[in-house]
Coordinates of C-alpha atoms and ligand atoms in Angstrom, one line a residue:
M1 CA 20.6 -39.0 -32.9
K2 CA 18.7 -37.1 -35.6
R3 CA 15.3 -38.6 -36.5
V4 CA 14.3 -38.7 -40.2
L5 CA 10.9 -39.6 -41.5
V6 CA 10.9 -41.1 -45.0
V7 CA 7.7 -41.1 -46.9
D8 CA 7.2 -43.0 -50.2
D9 CA 4.6 -45.3 -51.7
E10 CA 7.3 -47.4 -53.2
A11 CA 8.4 -49.7 -50.5
N12 CA 11.8 -50.2 -52.1
M13 CA 12.5 -46.6 -52.1
C14 CA 11.8 -46.5 -48.3
I15 CA 14.1 -49.4 -47.7
V16 CA 17.0 -48.0 -49.7
L17 CA 16.8 -44.6 -48.1
K18 CA 16.4 -46.1 -44.7
M19 CA 19.5 -48.2 -45.2
N20 CA 21.6 -45.4 -46.5
L21 CA 20.6 -42.9 -43.8
E22 CA 21.0 -45.4 -41.0
K23 CA 24.6 -46.0 -42.3
D24 CA 25.1 -42.3 -41.9
G25 CA 24.0 -42.4 -38.3
F26 CA 20.4 -41.3 -38.5
S27 CA 17.4 -42.9 -36.9
V28 CA 14.8 -43.5 -39.6
I29 CA 11.1 -44.1 -39.6
T30 CA 9.2 -44.9 -42.8
A31 CA 5.7 -44.2 -43.9
G32 CA 4.0 -45.6 -47.0
N33 CA 1.9 -42.6 -47.8
G34 CA 1.0 -39.1 -46.8
R35 CA -1.8 -40.1 -44.5
E36 CA 0.5 -42.3 -42.5
A37 CA 3.1 -39.5 -42.3
V38 CA 0.5 -37.0 -41.0
N39 CA -0.7 -39.5 -38.4
L40 CA 2.8 -39.9 -37.1
L41 CA 3.2 -36.1 -36.9
E42 CA -0.2 -35.8 -35.2
D43 CA 0.8 -38.3 -32.6
N44 CA 3.6 -35.8 -31.7
N45 CA 6.4 -38.0 -32.9
I46 CA 9.5 -35.8 -33.1
F47 CA 11.3 -35.6 -36.4
D48 CA 14.3 -33.4 -37.4
L49 CA 13.8 -33.9 -41.1
I50 CA 11.2 -35.3 -43.5
I51 CA 12.1 -36.8 -46.9
S52 CA 9.0 -37.4 -48.9
D53 CA 7.9 -38.4 -52.4
L54 CA 6.0 -35.6 -54.1
R55 CA 3.3 -37.6 -55.8
M56 CA 1.5 -40.3 -53.9
P57 CA -2.1 -41.4 -53.9
G58 CA -4.2 -39.6 -51.3
I59 CA -2.3 -37.0 -49.3
G60 CA 0.8 -36.3 -51.4
G61 CA 4.0 -34.5 -50.5
M62 CA 2.4 -31.1 -50.9
G63 CA -0.3 -32.3 -48.4
I64 CA 2.4 -33.0 -45.8
L65 CA 3.9 -29.6 -46.5
E66 CA 0.5 -27.9 -46.0
Y67 CA 0.0 -29.8 -42.8
L68 CA 3.4 -28.7 -41.4
K69 CA 2.7 -25.1 -42.3
K70 CA -0.8 -25.1 -40.9
N71 CA 0.4 -26.5 -37.6
N72 CA 3.4 -24.4 -37.4
K73 CA 5.7 -27.4 -37.3
K74 CA 9.1 -26.2 -38.4
I75 CA 10.5 -29.4 -39.8
P76 CA 12.6 -29.1 -42.9
L77 CA 11.1 -31.1 -45.8
I78 CA 13.0 -32.5 -48.8
F79 CA 11.0 -33.8 -51.8
I80 CA 11.8 -36.6 -54.1
T81 CA 10.3 -36.5 -57.5
A82 CA 10.4 -39.1 -60.2
Y83 CA 8.4 -37.1 -62.7
G84 CA 11.2 -34.7 -63.6
S85 CA 8.5 -32.2 -63.0
I86 CA 10.8 -29.6 -61.7
E87 CA 8.1 -27.0 -61.9
T88 CA 6.1 -28.7 -59.2
A89 CA 9.2 -29.0 -57.1
V90 CA 10.1 -25.4 -57.5
E91 CA 6.5 -24.5 -56.5
A92 CA 7.0 -26.6 -53.4
M93 CA 10.2 -24.8 -52.6
K94 CA 8.3 -21.5 -52.8
M95 CA 5.8 -22.9 -50.4
G96 CA 8.5 -23.7 -48.0
A97 CA 10.1 -27.0 -48.8
Y98 CA 13.8 -27.1 -48.1
D99 CA 15.0 -28.8 -51.2
F100 CA 14.1 -31.4 -53.8
I101 CA 15.9 -34.3 -55.4
T102 CA 15.0 -35.9 -58.7
K103 CA 14.9 -39.7 -59.1
P104 CA 17.0 -41.5 -59.9
F105 CA 19.6 -40.1 -57.5
N106 CA 22.8 -41.4 -56.1
R107 CA 23.6 -41.8 -52.5
N108 CA 25.9 -38.8 -52.4
V109 CA 23.2 -36.4 -53.5
I110 CA 21.0 -37.5 -50.7
R111 CA 23.8 -37.4 -48.2
H112 CA 24.9 -33.9 -49.2
T113 CA 21.4 -32.5 -49.1
V114 CA 20.7 -34.1 -45.7
R115 CA 23.9 -32.8 -44.3
S116 CA 23.3 -29.3 -45.5
V117 CA 20.0 -29.3 -43.6
F118 CA 21.6 -30.1 -40.3
K119 CA 24.5 -27.8 -40.6
M120 CA 22.2 -24.9 -41.1
D121 CA 19.5 -26.0 -38.9
K122 CA 21.7 -26.2 -35.9
L123 CA 23.3 -22.9 -36.2
E124 CA 20.7 -20.5 -37.4
N125 CA 18.0 -19.0 -35.5
E126 CA 15.0 -21.2 -36.3
N127 CA 12.7 -18.6 -37.8
S128 CA 15.2 -16.7 -39.8
F129 CA 16.5 -20.0 -41.1
L130 CA 13.2 -21.0 -42.6
R131 CA 12.3 -17.6 -43.8
E132 CA 15.5 -16.6 -45.4
I133 CA 16.2 -19.8 -47.3
F134 CA 12.8 -19.9 -48.8
N135 CA 12.8 -16.3 -49.9
K136 CA 16.0 -16.7 -51.8
G137 CA 16.2 -14.9 -55.0
D138 CA 13.6 -12.3 -54.0
L139 CA 15.7 -9.2 -54.4
I140 CA 13.6 -6.5 -55.9
Y141 CA 15.1 -3.4 -57.5
R142 CA 14.8 -1.1 -60.5
S143 CA 17.4 1.5 -59.7
K144 CA 20.8 1.7 -61.4
S145 CA 22.7 1.6 -58.1
M146 CA 21.1 -1.7 -57.2
K147 CA 21.7 -3.1 -60.7
D148 CA 25.3 -2.2 -60.4
I149 CA 25.4 -4.0 -57.1
M150 CA 23.9 -7.1 -58.6
D151 CA 26.4 -7.0 -61.4
M152 CA 29.1 -6.8 -58.8
V153 CA 27.6 -9.7 -56.9
K154 CA 27.6 -11.8 -60.0
K155 CA 31.2 -11.0 -60.7
I156 CA 32.5 -11.8 -57.3
A157 CA 30.3 -14.7 -56.3
K158 CA 32.8 -17.3 -57.3
V159 CA 36.0 -15.8 -56.1
P160 CA 37.0 -16.4 -52.5
T161 CA 38.0 -12.8 -51.7
P162 CA 36.5 -11.2 -48.5
V163 CA 33.6 -8.9 -49.0
L164 CA 32.5 -6.0 -46.8
I165 CA 28.9 -5.0 -47.1
T166 CA 28.0 -1.6 -45.7
G167 CA 24.8 0.4 -45.5
E168 CA 22.2 1.7 -43.1
S169 CA 20.0 -0.6 -41.2
G170 CA 17.4 -2.3 -43.2
T171 CA 19.0 -1.7 -46.6
G172 CA 19.4 -5.4 -47.4
K173 CA 22.9 -6.3 -46.3
G174 CA 21.9 -9.7 -45.0
L175 CA 20.0 -10.3 -48.2
I176 CA 23.0 -9.5 -50.4
A177 CA 25.2 -11.8 -48.4
R178 CA 22.6 -14.5 -49.1
M179 CA 22.7 -13.7 -52.8
I180 CA 26.4 -14.1 -53.0
H181 CA 26.0 -17.5 -51.4
N182 CA 23.2 -18.5 -53.8
M183 CA 25.1 -17.4 -56.8
D184 CA 28.2 -19.2 -55.7
D185 CA 26.8 -22.5 -54.6
E186 CA 23.9 -22.6 -52.2
K187 CA 24.7 -26.2 -51.2
K188 CA 27.9 -25.0 -49.5
P189 CA 27.6 -24.1 -45.8
F190 CA 26.6 -20.6 -45.0
I191 CA 27.1 -19.7 -41.4
R192 CA 25.9 -16.4 -40.1
I193 CA 27.6 -15.1 -36.9
N194 CA 25.7 -12.2 -35.4
C195 CA 28.5 -10.5 -33.5
P196 CA 26.5 -8.5 -31.0
S197 CA 24.5 -11.5 -29.9
I198 CA 27.5 -13.5 -28.7
P199 CA 28.8 -12.5 -25.2
P200 CA 32.4 -11.2 -25.6
T201 CA 33.7 -13.8 -23.2
L202 CA 32.3 -16.7 -25.3
F203 CA 33.3 -15.3 -28.6
E204 CA 36.6 -17.2 -29.0
S205 CA 35.1 -20.6 -28.2
E206 CA 32.0 -20.0 -30.3
L207 CA 34.1 -19.3 -33.3
F208 CA 37.2 -21.3 -32.9
G209 CA 35.9 -24.2 -30.8
F210 CA 37.8 -25.7 -27.9
Q211 CA 39.4 -28.9 -26.8
R212 CA 38.2 -30.9 -23.9
G213 CA 39.6 -29.6 -20.7
A214 CA 40.4 -26.2 -22.1
F215 CA 38.5 -24.6 -19.2
T216 CA 36.3 -25.8 -16.4
G217 CA 33.1 -27.2 -17.8
A218 CA 34.7 -28.1 -21.2
T219 CA 33.9 -31.8 -20.9
K220 CA 33.9 -32.5 -24.6
D221 CA 35.6 -31.1 -27.7
F222 CA 33.6 -28.4 -29.4
K223 CA 34.1 -27.8 -33.1
G224 CA 33.1 -24.1 -33.2
K225 CA 31.3 -22.3 -36.0
L226 CA 34.3 -21.8 -38.3
R227 CA 35.0 -25.4 -38.8
I228 CA 31.4 -26.1 -39.6
A229 CA 31.7 -23.5 -42.3
D230 CA 34.7 -25.1 -43.9
G231 CA 34.3 -25.1 -47.6
G232 CA 31.6 -22.4 -47.5
I233 CA 30.9 -18.9 -46.3
V234 CA 31.2 -17.3 -42.9
F235 CA 29.0 -14.2 -42.7
L236 CA 30.1 -12.0 -39.8
D237 CA 27.1 -9.7 -39.3
E238 CA 27.5 -6.4 -37.4
I239 CA 31.3 -6.8 -37.6
A240 CA 31.8 -3.5 -35.7
D241 CA 30.8 -5.5 -32.6
L242 CA 33.7 -7.9 -33.0
P243 CA 35.6 -7.8 -29.6
L244 CA 39.0 -6.3 -30.0
N245 CA 40.7 -9.3 -28.3
I246 CA 39.4 -11.7 -31.0
Q247 CA 40.6 -9.5 -33.9
P248 CA 44.3 -10.7 -34.1
K249 CA 43.2 -14.3 -34.2
L250 CA 40.7 -13.6 -36.9
L251 CA 43.3 -11.6 -38.9
R252 CA 45.6 -14.6 -38.8
L253 CA 42.8 -16.8 -40.0
L254 CA 42.1 -14.5 -42.9
E255 CA 45.8 -14.4 -43.8
D256 CA 46.8 -18.0 -43.7
S257 CA 43.5 -19.9 -43.2
S258 CA 44.6 -21.4 -39.9
F259 CA 43.9 -21.2 -36.2
E260 CA 44.1 -23.3 -33.0
P261 CA 41.0 -24.1 -31.0
L262 CA 41.0 -23.0 -27.4
G263 CA 43.3 -25.1 -25.2
S264 CA 44.8 -27.0 -28.2
N265 CA 48.2 -26.9 -29.9
T266 CA 46.9 -28.5 -33.1
T267 CA 46.7 -26.0 -36.0
I268 CA 43.5 -26.3 -38.0
K269 CA 43.4 -25.4 -41.6
I270 CA 40.1 -24.4 -43.1
S271 CA 39.0 -22.9 -46.4
T272 CA 36.2 -20.4 -46.0
R273 CA 35.2 -17.2 -47.5
F274 CA 34.4 -14.2 -45.3
I275 CA 31.6 -11.8 -45.8
C276 CA 31.2 -9.1 -43.3
A277 CA 28.5 -6.5 -42.8
T278 CA 28.1 -3.4 -40.8
N279 CA 25.9 -0.3 -40.5
H280 CA 28.7 1.6 -38.7
N281 CA 31.5 3.6 -40.2
I282 CA 34.3 1.2 -39.5
K283 CA 36.9 3.7 -40.8
K284 CA 35.9 6.0 -38.0
L285 CA 36.2 3.1 -35.5
V286 CA 39.7 2.4 -36.8
E287 CA 40.6 6.0 -36.2
Q288 CA 39.3 5.8 -32.7
G289 CA 41.2 2.6 -32.0
A290 CA 38.1 0.5 -31.6
F291 CA 38.8 -1.6 -34.6
R292 CA 42.1 -2.9 -35.8
K293 CA 43.4 -1.2 -39.0
D294 CA 45.1 -4.3 -40.4
L295 CA 41.9 -6.3 -40.0
Y296 CA 39.9 -3.6 -41.6
Y297 CA 42.1 -3.6 -44.7
R298 CA 41.8 -7.4 -44.8
I299 CA 38.1 -7.6 -44.7
N300 CA 37.3 -4.9 -47.2
T301 CA 39.1 -6.2 -50.2
I302 CA 35.8 -5.8 -52.0
T303 CA 33.3 -3.3 -50.6
I304 CA 29.6 -3.2 -51.5
N305 CA 27.8 -0.2 -50.2
I306 CA 24.1 -0.4 -50.3
P307 CA 22.5 3.1 -50.6
P308 CA 19.6 4.0 -48.4
L309 CA 16.1 3.7 -49.9
R310 CA 15.7 7.5 -50.0
E311 CA 18.6 7.7 -52.4
K312 CA 17.0 5.2 -54.8
P313 CA 13.4 6.2 -55.1
Q314 CA 13.0 4.1 -58.3
D315 CA 12.9 1.0 -56.0
I316 CA 10.1 2.2 -53.7
L317 CA 7.1 1.4 -55.9
P318 CA 8.4 -2.0 -57.2
L319 CA 9.2 -3.0 -53.6
T320 CA 5.7 -1.8 -52.4
E321 CA 4.1 -3.9 -55.1
Y322 CA 6.1 -6.9 -54.2
F323 CA 5.4 -6.7 -50.5
I324 CA 1.7 -6.1 -51.1
K325 CA 1.6 -9.2 -53.3
K326 CA 3.6 -11.2 -50.8
Y327 CA 1.5 -10.3 -47.7
S328 CA -1.9 -10.4 -49.4
T329 CA -1.2 -13.9 -50.7
E330 CA 0.0 -15.0 -47.3
M331 CA -3.0 -13.6 -45.5
G332 CA -5.6 -14.5 -48.2
K333 CA -6.5 -10.9 -49.0
K334 CA -7.2 -9.2 -52.3
I335 CA -5.4 -5.9 -52.0
E336 CA -4.3 -4.5 -55.4
G337 CA -2.2 -1.5 -54.6
I338 CA -1.8 1.9 -53.0
S339 CA -3.6 5.1 -53.9
E340 CA -1.9 7.9 -55.8
E341 CA -1.7 9.9 -52.5
V342 CA 0.2 7.1 -50.8
K343 CA 2.5 6.8 -53.8
E344 CA 3.4 10.4 -53.6
A345 CA 3.9 10.3 -49.9
F346 CA 6.1 7.2 -50.2
L347 CA 8.3 8.9 -52.8
N348 CA 8.7 11.9 -50.5
Y349 CA 9.3 10.1 -47.3
N350 CA 12.7 9.8 -45.7
W351 CA 12.6 6.0 -44.9
P352 CA 14.9 6.0 -41.9
G353 CA 14.4 2.3 -41.6
N354 CA 14.9 1.6 -45.3
V355 CA 13.4 -1.5 -46.9
R356 CA 12.7 -3.1 -43.6
E357 CA 10.5 -0.2 -42.6
L358 CA 8.6 -0.3 -45.9
K359 CA 8.1 -4.0 -45.6
N360 CA 6.8 -3.7 -42.0
L361 CA 4.5 -0.8 -43.0
I362 CA 3.0 -2.8 -45.9
E363 CA 2.6 -5.9 -43.7
R364 CA 0.6 -3.9 -41.2
A365 CA -1.5 -2.1 -43.8
V366 CA -2.4 -5.4 -45.4
V367 CA -3.5 -6.8 -42.1
L368 CA -5.6 -3.9 -41.1
N369 CA -7.1 -3.1 -44.5
S370 CA -10.2 -4.7 -46.0
E371 CA -10.5 -2.7 -49.2
K372 CA -8.7 -3.2 -52.5
I373 CA -6.6 -0.1 -52.3
I374 CA -4.4 1.1 -49.4
R375 CA -5.1 4.7 -48.7
L376 CA -3.2 7.4 -46.8
S377 CA -5.7 7.2 -43.9
D378 CA -4.9 3.4 -43.6
I379 CA -1.3 4.1 -42.8
S380 CA -1.5 7.4 -41.1
L381 CA -1.2 5.7 -37.7
E382 CA 2.5 5.1 -38.1
F383 CA 3.3 7.0 -41.3
D384 CA 5.2 10.1 -40.8
T385 CA 6.5 12.3 -43.7
G386 CA 8.7 14.2 -41.3
Q387 CA 12.4 14.5 -42.0
A388 CA 13.8 11.8 -39.8
G389 CA 17.5 11.1 -39.9
P390 CA 19.1 7.8 -40.5
M391 CA 17.8 4.8 -38.6
D392 CA 18.9 5.1 -35.0
E393 CA 17.7 3.6 -31.8
D394 CA 14.7 5.8 -31.6
N395 CA 13.5 4.6 -35.0
S396 CA 13.8 1.0 -34.2
R397 CA 12.1 1.6 -30.9
Q398 CA 9.3 3.2 -32.9
L399 CA 9.0 0.1 -35.0
N400 CA 8.7 -2.0 -31.9
R401 CA 6.2 0.4 -30.5
L402 CA 4.1 -0.1 -33.7
S403 CA 4.1 -3.9 -33.2
A404 CA 3.0 -3.2 -29.6
V405 CA 0.1 -1.1 -30.9
E406 CA -1.0 -3.8 -33.2
K407 CA -0.8 -6.4 -30.6
K408 CA -2.8 -4.3 -28.2
L409 CA -5.5 -3.7 -30.8
L410 CA -5.7 -7.5 -31.4
T411 CA -5.8 -8.3 -27.7
D412 CA -8.4 -5.7 -26.9
T413 CA -10.7 -6.7 -29.7
L414 CA -10.3 -10.4 -28.8
N415 CA -11.3 -9.6 -25.2
I416 CA -14.3 -7.5 -26.3
C417 CA -15.4 -10.4 -28.5
G418 CA -14.8 -13.0 -25.8
W419 CA -12.0 -14.6 -27.9
N420 CA -14.5 -15.6 -30.5
I421 CA -12.4 -15.7 -33.7
S422 CA -15.2 -15.1 -36.2
K423 CA -16.6 -12.2 -34.3
T424 CA -13.1 -10.6 -33.7
A425 CA -12.2 -11.0 -37.4
R426 CA -15.4 -9.3 -38.4
K427 CA -14.9 -6.5 -36.0
L428 CA -11.4 -5.9 -37.3
G429 CA -12.5 -6.3 -40.9
I430 CA -10.0 -9.1 -41.6
T431 CA -10.5 -12.7 -42.4
R432 CA -10.3 -15.4 -39.8
S433 CA -7.1 -16.8 -41.3
T434 CA -5.5 -13.4 -41.2
L435 CA -6.5 -13.1 -37.6
R436 CA -5.0 -16.5 -36.8
Y437 CA -1.9 -15.6 -38.6
R438 CA -1.6 -12.4 -36.5
M439 CA -2.4 -14.3 -33.3
S440 CA 0.2 -16.8 -33.8
K441 CA 2.7 -14.1 -34.7
Y442 CA 2.1 -12.4 -31.4
K443 CA 1.6 -15.7 -29.6
L444 CA -1.9 -14.7 -28.5
N445 CA -4.2 -17.3 -27.0
S446 CA -7.0 -17.2 -24.6
G447 CA -5.4 -19.6 -22.1
Ligands
ATP501 N1 15.9 -5.2 -52.5 C1 15.1 -5.9 -51.7 N2 14.1 -6.7 -52.2 C2 13.3 -7.4 -51.4 N3 13.4 -7.4 -50.0 C3 14.4 -6.7 -49.5 C4 15.3 -5.9 -50.3 N4 16.2 -5.3 -49.4 C5 15.8 -5.6 -48.2 N5 14.8 -6.5 -48.2 C6 14.1 -7.1 -47.0 O1 14.1 -6.1 -46.0 C7 14.5 -6.6 -44.7 C8 15.7 -6.0 -44.2 O2 16.9 -6.5 -44.9 P1 18.2 -7.0 -44.3 O3 17.9 -7.7 -43.0 O4 19.0 -7.7 -45.3 O5 18.8 -5.6 -43.9 P2 20.2 -5.3 -43.2 O6 20.8 -4.2 -44.0 O7 21.0 -6.5 -42.9 O8 19.7 -4.6 -41.9 P3 20.5 -4.5 -40.4 O9 21.6 -3.6 -40.5 O10 19.4 -4.0 -39.5 O11 20.8 -5.9 -40.1 C9 14.6 -8.1 -45.0 O12 13.4 -8.7 -44.7 C10 14.9 -8.2 -46.4 O13 14.5 -9.5 -46.9
MG502 MG1 21.4 -7.5 -41.2

């Protein structure tokens, strides 16, 4: 049973919410103010969701949010606000709240919002779930090609036609899929299925579900991801890795919206929109017989091709500025920009890892830098103006290696300084909070 913590200084509000949520099968604990809520959390009570009033005397809703962030507790938080002060609520969303509801509200709104939390929560990888939702809307561009893509996204957001998003790794395919979802109706389910991460033998049951007894070990019915996405969007990421034996079943689903779960004769009808993404040339795979032609035609009714970063240099500096702002705020630094030299180098660079590479590069530069301006020497470690080809395994390995370098630098310095945080931070020329941020990122602790 899911456990919900309801926090409100109005006792009536707590009672009403508790009653409604319990009717829907949740277990509910209430707290009369932020202090009480934080105490419950500090005592290691487990909650799957917190619904809290935004304004309360003492520790308010924002205080709870800060506590969660500081302690790295990934519990989704929904705010209730009576003041109609949407701005504060939006601010809270930016800080990581899951959603907000304005008072007075009806029961269905609460129910819908709560349900949307759990649908996503269950299926998405924890980190990316929190990250991607809260960064919604942050698509940065200046180039004509991206503007055209956004116009297209706006046009197609509301129609249920399948969309195929293509582009090199790190160009923002996942982000565009999210944008389509946001522009359509972000309250609808959005289920991402990362094809390469599901073992081929489990694919069918993961997607289509199974009936009890369908195979040894199937002791209960299992719904499968597709049924959970009913009424919303299924995002098939890295579609080139879809096993061949699943393809006919998927084709039929795309054609007449129906399928049978494993071991069952009952036909299930669902209404979902399919968005697929790939960094492979599927057409080639079709020619080689590694991907079904009929399925290919079906999924690419609309194709969005995102150009590599090197082909839209107008976006490089706006993105750089955006990531600098993002990471300096996150790490409490005052970095203002990059030097002219870096600008020139960025504009001439090949960007095999596209926006992701730029993002990672800036993140590292912000961590390691203590001056206002990022200079070429600050990034020379990983920065290479050589003419690399498109992102391939070598490049992604290189990115991994860079994280390894950073991790080693942190560990070595921590060891030299006897794991004294202040000393280590001083030695590295970064603030203590930045150091803690990096340590938690790489899961470094002295024990
Ligand atoms: N235009 C953009 N504005 C802001 N951030 C962006 C933009 N494009 C990409 N990003 C960021 O760059 C990173 C990589 O993007 P994303 O994961 O969507 O790429 P992808 O094309 O799906 O890559 P892969 O093929 O490796 O899965 C993400 O963190 C994303 O938020
Ligand atoms: Mg992706």
